[in-house]
Tab-separated table of C-alpha atoms in Angstrom:
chain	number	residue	atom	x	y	z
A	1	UNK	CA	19.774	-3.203	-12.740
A	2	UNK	CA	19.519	-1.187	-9.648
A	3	UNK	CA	16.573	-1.257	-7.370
A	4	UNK	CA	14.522	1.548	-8.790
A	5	UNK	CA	13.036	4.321	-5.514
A	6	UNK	CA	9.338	4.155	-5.040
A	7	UNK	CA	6.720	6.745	-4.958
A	8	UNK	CA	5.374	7.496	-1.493
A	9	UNK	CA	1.997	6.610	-1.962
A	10	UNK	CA	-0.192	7.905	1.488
A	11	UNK	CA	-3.568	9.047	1.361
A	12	UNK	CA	-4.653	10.750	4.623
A	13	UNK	CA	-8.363	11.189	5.613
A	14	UNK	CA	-9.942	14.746	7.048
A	15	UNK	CA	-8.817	14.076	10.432
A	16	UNK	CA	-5.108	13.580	8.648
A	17	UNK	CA	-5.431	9.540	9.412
A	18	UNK	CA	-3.565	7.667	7.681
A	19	UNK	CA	-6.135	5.707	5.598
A	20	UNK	CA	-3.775	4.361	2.498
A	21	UNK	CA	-0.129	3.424	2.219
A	22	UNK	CA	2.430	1.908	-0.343
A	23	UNK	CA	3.686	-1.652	0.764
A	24	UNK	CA	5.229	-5.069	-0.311
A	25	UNK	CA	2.792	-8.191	-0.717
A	26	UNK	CA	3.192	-11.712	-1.275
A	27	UNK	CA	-0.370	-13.300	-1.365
A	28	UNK	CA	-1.472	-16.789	-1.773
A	29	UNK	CA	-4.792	-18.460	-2.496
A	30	UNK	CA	-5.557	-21.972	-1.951
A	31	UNK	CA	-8.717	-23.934	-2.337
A	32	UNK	CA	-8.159	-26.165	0.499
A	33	UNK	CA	-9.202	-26.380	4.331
A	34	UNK	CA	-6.581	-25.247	6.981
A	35	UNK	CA	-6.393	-29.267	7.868
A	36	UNK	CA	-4.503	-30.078	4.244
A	37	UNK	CA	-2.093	-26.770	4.470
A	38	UNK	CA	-1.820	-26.339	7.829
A	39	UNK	CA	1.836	-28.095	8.092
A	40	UNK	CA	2.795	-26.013	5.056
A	41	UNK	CA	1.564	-22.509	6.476
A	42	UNK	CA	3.409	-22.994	9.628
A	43	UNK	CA	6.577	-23.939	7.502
A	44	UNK	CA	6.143	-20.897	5.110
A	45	UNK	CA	5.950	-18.312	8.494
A	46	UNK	CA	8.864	-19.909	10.170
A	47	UNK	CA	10.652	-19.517	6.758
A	48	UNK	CA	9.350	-15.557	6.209
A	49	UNK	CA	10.021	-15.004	10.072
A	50	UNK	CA	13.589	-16.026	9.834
A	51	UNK	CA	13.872	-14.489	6.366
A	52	UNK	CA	12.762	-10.655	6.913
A	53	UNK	CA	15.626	-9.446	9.241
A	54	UNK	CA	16.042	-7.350	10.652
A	55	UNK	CA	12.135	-6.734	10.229
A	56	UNK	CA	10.526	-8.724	12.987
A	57	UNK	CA	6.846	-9.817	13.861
A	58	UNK	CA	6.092	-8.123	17.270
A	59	UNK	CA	2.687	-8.429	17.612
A	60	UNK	CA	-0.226	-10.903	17.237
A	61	UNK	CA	-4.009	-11.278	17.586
A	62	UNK	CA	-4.820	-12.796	20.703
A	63	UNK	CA	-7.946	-13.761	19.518
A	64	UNK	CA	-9.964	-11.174	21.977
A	65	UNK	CA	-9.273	-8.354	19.591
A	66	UNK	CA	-6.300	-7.237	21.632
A	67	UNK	CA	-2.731	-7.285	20.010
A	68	UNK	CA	-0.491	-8.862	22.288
A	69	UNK	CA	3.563	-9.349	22.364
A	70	UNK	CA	4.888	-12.274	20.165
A	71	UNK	CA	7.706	-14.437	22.240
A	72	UNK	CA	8.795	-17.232	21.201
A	73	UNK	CA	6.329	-18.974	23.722
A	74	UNK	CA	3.373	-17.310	22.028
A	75	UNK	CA	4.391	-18.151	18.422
A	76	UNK	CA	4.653	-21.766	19.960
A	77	UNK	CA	1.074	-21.621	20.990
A	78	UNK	CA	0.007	-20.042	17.630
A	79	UNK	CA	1.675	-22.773	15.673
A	80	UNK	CA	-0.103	-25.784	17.958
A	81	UNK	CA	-3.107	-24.358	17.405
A	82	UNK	CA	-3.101	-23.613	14.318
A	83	UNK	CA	-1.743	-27.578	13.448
A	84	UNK	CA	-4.734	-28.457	15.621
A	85	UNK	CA	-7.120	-26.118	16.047
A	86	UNK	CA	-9.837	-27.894	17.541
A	87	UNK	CA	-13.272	-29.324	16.088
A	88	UNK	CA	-13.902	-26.364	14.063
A	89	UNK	CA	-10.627	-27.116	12.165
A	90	UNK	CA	-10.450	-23.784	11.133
A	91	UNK	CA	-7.632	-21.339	11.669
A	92	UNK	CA	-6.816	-17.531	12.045
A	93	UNK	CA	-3.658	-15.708	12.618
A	94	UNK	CA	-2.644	-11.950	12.328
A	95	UNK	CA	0.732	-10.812	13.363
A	96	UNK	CA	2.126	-7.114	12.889
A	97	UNK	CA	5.500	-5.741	13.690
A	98	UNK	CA	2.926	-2.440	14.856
A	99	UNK	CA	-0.801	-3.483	14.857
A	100	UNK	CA	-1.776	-0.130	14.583
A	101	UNK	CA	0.791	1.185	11.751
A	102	UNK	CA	-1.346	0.977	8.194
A	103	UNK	CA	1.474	-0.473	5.361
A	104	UNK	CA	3.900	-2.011	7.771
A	105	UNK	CA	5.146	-5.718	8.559
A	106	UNK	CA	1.671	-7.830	8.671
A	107	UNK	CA	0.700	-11.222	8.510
A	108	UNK	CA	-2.689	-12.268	8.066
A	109	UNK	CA	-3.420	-16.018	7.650
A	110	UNK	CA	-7.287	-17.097	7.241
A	111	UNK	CA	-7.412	-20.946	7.091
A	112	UNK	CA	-10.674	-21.974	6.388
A	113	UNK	CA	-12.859	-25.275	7.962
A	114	UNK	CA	-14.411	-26.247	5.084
A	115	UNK	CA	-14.712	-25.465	1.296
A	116	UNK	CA	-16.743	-24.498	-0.241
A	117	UNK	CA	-18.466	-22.738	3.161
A	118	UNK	CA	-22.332	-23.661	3.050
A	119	UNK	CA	-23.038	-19.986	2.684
A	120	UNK	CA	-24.502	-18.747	-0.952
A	121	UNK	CA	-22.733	-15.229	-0.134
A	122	UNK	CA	-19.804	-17.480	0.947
A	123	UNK	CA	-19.372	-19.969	-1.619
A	124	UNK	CA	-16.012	-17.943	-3.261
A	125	UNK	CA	-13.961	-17.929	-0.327
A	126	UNK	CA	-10.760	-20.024	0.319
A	127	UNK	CA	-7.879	-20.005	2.319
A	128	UNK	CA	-5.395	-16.975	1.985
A	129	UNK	CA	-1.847	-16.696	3.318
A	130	UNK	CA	-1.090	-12.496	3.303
A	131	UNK	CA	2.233	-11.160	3.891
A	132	UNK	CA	2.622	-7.478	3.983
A	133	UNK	CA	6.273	-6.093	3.827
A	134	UNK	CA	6.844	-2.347	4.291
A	135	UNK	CA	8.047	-0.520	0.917
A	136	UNK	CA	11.598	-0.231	2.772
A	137	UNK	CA	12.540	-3.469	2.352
A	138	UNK	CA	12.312	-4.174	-1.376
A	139	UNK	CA	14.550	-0.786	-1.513
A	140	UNK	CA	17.112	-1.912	0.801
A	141	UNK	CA	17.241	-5.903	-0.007
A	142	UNK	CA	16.596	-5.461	-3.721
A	143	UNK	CA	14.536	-7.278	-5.815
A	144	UNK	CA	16.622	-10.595	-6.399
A	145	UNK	CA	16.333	-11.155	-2.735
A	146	UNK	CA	12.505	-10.640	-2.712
A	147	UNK	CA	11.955	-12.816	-5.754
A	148	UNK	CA	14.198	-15.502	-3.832
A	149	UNK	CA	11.963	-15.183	-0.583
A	150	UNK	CA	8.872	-15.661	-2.634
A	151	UNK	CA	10.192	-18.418	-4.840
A	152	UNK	CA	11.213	-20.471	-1.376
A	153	UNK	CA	7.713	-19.227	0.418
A	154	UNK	CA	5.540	-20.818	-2.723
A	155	UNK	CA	7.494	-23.678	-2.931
A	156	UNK	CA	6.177	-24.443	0.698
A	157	UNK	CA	2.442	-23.857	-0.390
A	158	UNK	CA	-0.221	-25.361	-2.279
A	159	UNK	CA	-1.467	-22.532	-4.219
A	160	UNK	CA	-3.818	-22.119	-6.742
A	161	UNK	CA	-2.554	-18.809	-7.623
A	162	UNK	CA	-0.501	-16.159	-6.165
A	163	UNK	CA	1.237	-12.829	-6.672
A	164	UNK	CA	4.108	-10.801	-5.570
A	165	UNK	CA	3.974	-6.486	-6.064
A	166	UNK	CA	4.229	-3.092	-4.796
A	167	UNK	CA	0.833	-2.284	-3.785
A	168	UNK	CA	-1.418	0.643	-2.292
A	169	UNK	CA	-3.488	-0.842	0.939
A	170	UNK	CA	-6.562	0.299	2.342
A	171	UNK	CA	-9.280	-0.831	4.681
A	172	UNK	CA	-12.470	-1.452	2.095
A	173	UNK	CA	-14.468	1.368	3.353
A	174	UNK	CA	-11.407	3.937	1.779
A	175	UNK	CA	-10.767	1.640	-1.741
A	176	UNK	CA	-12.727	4.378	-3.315
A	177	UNK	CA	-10.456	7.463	-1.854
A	178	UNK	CA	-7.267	4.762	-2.309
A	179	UNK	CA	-7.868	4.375	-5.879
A	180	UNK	CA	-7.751	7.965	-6.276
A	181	UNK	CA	-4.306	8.470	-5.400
A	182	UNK	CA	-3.358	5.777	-8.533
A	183	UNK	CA	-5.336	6.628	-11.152
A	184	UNK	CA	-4.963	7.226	-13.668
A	185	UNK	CA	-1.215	7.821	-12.765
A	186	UNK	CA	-0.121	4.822	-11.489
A	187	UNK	CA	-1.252	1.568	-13.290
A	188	UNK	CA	1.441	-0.597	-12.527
A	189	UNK	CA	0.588	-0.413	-8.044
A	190	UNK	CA	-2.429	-3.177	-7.174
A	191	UNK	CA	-4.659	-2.003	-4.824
A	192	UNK	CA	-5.053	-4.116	-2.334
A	193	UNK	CA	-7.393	-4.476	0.920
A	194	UNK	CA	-5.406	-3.894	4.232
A	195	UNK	CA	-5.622	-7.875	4.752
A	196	UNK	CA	-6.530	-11.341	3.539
A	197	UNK	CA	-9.067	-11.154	0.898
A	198	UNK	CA	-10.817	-14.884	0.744
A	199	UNK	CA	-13.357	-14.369	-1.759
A	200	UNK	CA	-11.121	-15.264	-4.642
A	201	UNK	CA	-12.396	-19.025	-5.653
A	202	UNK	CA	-10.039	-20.193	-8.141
A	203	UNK	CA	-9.754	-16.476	-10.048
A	204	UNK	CA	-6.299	-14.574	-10.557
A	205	UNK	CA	-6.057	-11.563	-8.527
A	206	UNK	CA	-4.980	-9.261	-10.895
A	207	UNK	CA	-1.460	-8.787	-13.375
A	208	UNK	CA	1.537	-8.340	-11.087
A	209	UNK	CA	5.503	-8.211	-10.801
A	210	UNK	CA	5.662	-12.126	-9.885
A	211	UNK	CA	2.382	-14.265	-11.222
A	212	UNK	CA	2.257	-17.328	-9.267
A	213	UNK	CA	-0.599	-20.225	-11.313
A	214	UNK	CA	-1.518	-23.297	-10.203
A	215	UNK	CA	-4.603	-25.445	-11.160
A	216	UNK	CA	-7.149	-25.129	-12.709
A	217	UNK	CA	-6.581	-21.841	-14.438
A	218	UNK	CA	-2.797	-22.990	-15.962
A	219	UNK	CA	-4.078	-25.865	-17.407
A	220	UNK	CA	-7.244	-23.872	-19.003
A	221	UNK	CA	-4.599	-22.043	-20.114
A	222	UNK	CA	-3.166	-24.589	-21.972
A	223	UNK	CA	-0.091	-25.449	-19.552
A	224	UNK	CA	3.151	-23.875	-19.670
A	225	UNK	CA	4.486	-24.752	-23.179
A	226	UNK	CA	1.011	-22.579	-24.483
A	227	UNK	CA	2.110	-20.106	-21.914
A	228	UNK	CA	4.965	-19.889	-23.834
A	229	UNK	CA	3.892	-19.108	-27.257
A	230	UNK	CA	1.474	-16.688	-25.960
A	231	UNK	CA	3.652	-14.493	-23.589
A	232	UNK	CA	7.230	-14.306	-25.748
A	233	UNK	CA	7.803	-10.863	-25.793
A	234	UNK	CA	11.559	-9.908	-23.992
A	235	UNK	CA	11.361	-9.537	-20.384
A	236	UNK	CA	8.593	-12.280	-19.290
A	237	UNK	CA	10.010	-15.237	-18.119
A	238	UNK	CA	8.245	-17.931	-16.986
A	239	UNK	CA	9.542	-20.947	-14.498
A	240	UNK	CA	8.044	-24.227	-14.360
A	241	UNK	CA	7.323	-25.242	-10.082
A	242	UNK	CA	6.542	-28.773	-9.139
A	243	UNK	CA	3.306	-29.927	-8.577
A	244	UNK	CA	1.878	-28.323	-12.062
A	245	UNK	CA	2.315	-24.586	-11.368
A	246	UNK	CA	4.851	-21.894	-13.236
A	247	UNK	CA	6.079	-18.437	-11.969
A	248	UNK	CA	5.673	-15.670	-14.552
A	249	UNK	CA	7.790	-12.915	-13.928
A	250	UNK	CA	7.245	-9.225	-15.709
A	251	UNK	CA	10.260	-7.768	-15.909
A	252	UNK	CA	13.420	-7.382	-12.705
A	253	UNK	CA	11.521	-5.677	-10.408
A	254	UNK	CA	7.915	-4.364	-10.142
A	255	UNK	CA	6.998	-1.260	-11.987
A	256	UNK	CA	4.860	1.607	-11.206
A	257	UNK	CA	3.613	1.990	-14.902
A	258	UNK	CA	4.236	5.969	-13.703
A	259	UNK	CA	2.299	7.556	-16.955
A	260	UNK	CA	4.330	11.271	-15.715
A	261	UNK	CA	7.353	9.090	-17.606
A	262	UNK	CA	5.769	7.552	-20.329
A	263	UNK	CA	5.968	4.067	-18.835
A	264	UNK	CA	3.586	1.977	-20.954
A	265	UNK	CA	3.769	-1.861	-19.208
A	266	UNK	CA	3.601	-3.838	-22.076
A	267	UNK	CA	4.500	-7.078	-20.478
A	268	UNK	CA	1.404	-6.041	-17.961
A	269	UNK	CA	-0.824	-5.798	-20.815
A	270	UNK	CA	0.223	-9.141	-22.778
A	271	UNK	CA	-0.408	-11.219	-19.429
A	272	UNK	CA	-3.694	-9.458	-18.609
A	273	UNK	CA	-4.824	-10.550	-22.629
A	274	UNK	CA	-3.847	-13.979	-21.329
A	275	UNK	CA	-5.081	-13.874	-18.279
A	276	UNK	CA	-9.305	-11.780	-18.791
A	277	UNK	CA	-11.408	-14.671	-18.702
A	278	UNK	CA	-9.362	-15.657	-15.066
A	279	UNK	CA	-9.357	-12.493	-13.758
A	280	UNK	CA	-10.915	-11.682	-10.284
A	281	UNK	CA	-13.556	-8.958	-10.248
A	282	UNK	CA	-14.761	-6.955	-7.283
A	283	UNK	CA	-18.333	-8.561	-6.222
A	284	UNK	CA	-18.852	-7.212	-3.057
A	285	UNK	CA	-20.630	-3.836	-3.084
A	286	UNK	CA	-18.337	-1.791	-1.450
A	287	UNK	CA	-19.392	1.463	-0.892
A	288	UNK	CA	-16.630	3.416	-1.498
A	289	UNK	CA	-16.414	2.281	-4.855
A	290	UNK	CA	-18.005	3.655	-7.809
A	291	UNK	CA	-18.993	0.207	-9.975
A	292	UNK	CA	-17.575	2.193	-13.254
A	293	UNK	CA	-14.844	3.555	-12.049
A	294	UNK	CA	-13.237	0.161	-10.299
A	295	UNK	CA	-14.552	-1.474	-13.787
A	296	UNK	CA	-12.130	1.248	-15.907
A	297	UNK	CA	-9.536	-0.257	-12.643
A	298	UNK	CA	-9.736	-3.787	-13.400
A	299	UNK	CA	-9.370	-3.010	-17.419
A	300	UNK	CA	-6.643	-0.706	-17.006
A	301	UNK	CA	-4.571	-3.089	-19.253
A	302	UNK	CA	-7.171	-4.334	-21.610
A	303	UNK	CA	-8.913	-0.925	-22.932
């Protein structure tokens, strides 16, 4: 099946910035402090590093707010630090291939000290390993390549859950003028904060392309053999992963659920059945965002 074109999704804001753009993500969520995953975060970047040619990290946080060239001496320092970071424990790494280009090549690791923090307004976040591809390179390597990356990238990590889509990114303050350019057209395209989103306890962000479940929600769910049963309809396959997870992939590649062409994402809708009482829901009050209208958003495959 050939690697279907995607829509050029940019929403521009009245000064014509760019404020929302189409990418790749790969996301991962684990409940653990950087000290358990560190060793297995630095594997999974040198693995997506060497993987992404001939898209290459540039750039990285310096830690005084100033992007600053990545050499192989400063991804050195990043990975000592981030294996031993210091009392604190905790960890934080951002690297771009343009820190300033919104939908491009971005890596945005937050490791965190402790969990749960001792913070009520806290008490959701965990660690989360975001890796932002531009749109270009799910055209030009395919989807079999990108499933393969993310297969050998979870295999790596402890996750309790995970995903793998074409998305629409934003800084929070635009989600509101994002979600416009989507819907109602575009179901299939997560939206997506322009980074690492750690309030996501042990909930499922969302129905995507590539589902990645770990504990506990796969074994509320009844394990993989209820999994099974419950999601048999042609097109969803589902593959068991060591350690007690299971990839469950909708379809070749990921979808835009464009309605223009009648595209009605059934396999979307069977996992999200599945999936409702796991589902993450937007808790923070952003502004930009209308409460009913990212509730009709989040429901998009259950009403």
């Amino acid at each position: 099946m050939p690697t279907i074109r995607y829509p050029q999704l940019k929403q521009h804001d009245e000064r014509d910035g760019l404020i929302a753009n189409d990418a790749l993500l790969m996301c991962f969520y684990m409940q653990r402090p950087n000290e358990q995953i560190a060793p297995a975060i630095i594997r999974a970047l040198e693995l997506f590093r060497e993987r992404i040619h001939p898209y290459q990290l540039a750039w990285y946080n310096a830690g005084d707010g100033q992007a600053k060239p990545l050499d192989d001496s400063a991804w050195e320092a990043i990975r000592k630090e981030t294996l031993d970071p210091g009392p604190e424990t905790a960890a934080f790494i951002q690297m771009w291939d343009d820190p300033i280009r919104l939908g491009g090549l971005h890596v945005d690791y937050r490791g965190l000290d402790i969990i749960p923090l001792p913070w009520p307004d806290r008490k959701d976040d965990v660690s989360v390993l975001y890796l932002r591809l531009p749109t270009e390179y799910l055209e030009e390597q395919g989807p079999g390549q990108v499933r393969a990356l993310a297969l050998d990238l979870a295999a790596e990590l402890p996750f309790n859950s995970g995903y793998v889509d074409f998305v629409l990114c934003s800084d929070s303050w635009d989600l509101g003028k994002a979600l416009k350019l989507i819907h109602p057209r575009y179901p299939g395209v997560h939206l997506a904060l322009n980074g690492a989103n750690l309030r996501m306890n042990t909930w499922v962000d969302g129905v995507h392309w590539m589902n990645f479940l770990g504990q506990p929600v796969l074994g509320q769910l009844g394990g993989v053999a209820s999994l099974r049963e419950r999601l048999s309809l042609p097109g969803i396959s589902l593959q068991e992963m060591s350690g007690d997870r299971v990839l469950i992939t909708l379809g070749e590649q990921p979808v835009t659920g464009d309605q223009e062409e009648g595209q009605t994402l059934p396999m979307h809708r069977a996992l999200a059945r599945v999936l409702e009482p796991h589902l993450h829901h937007w808790k923070r009050p952003y502004v930009s965002l209308d409460p009913e209208e990212i509730l009709r958003w989040e429901r998009r495959f259950l009403d």
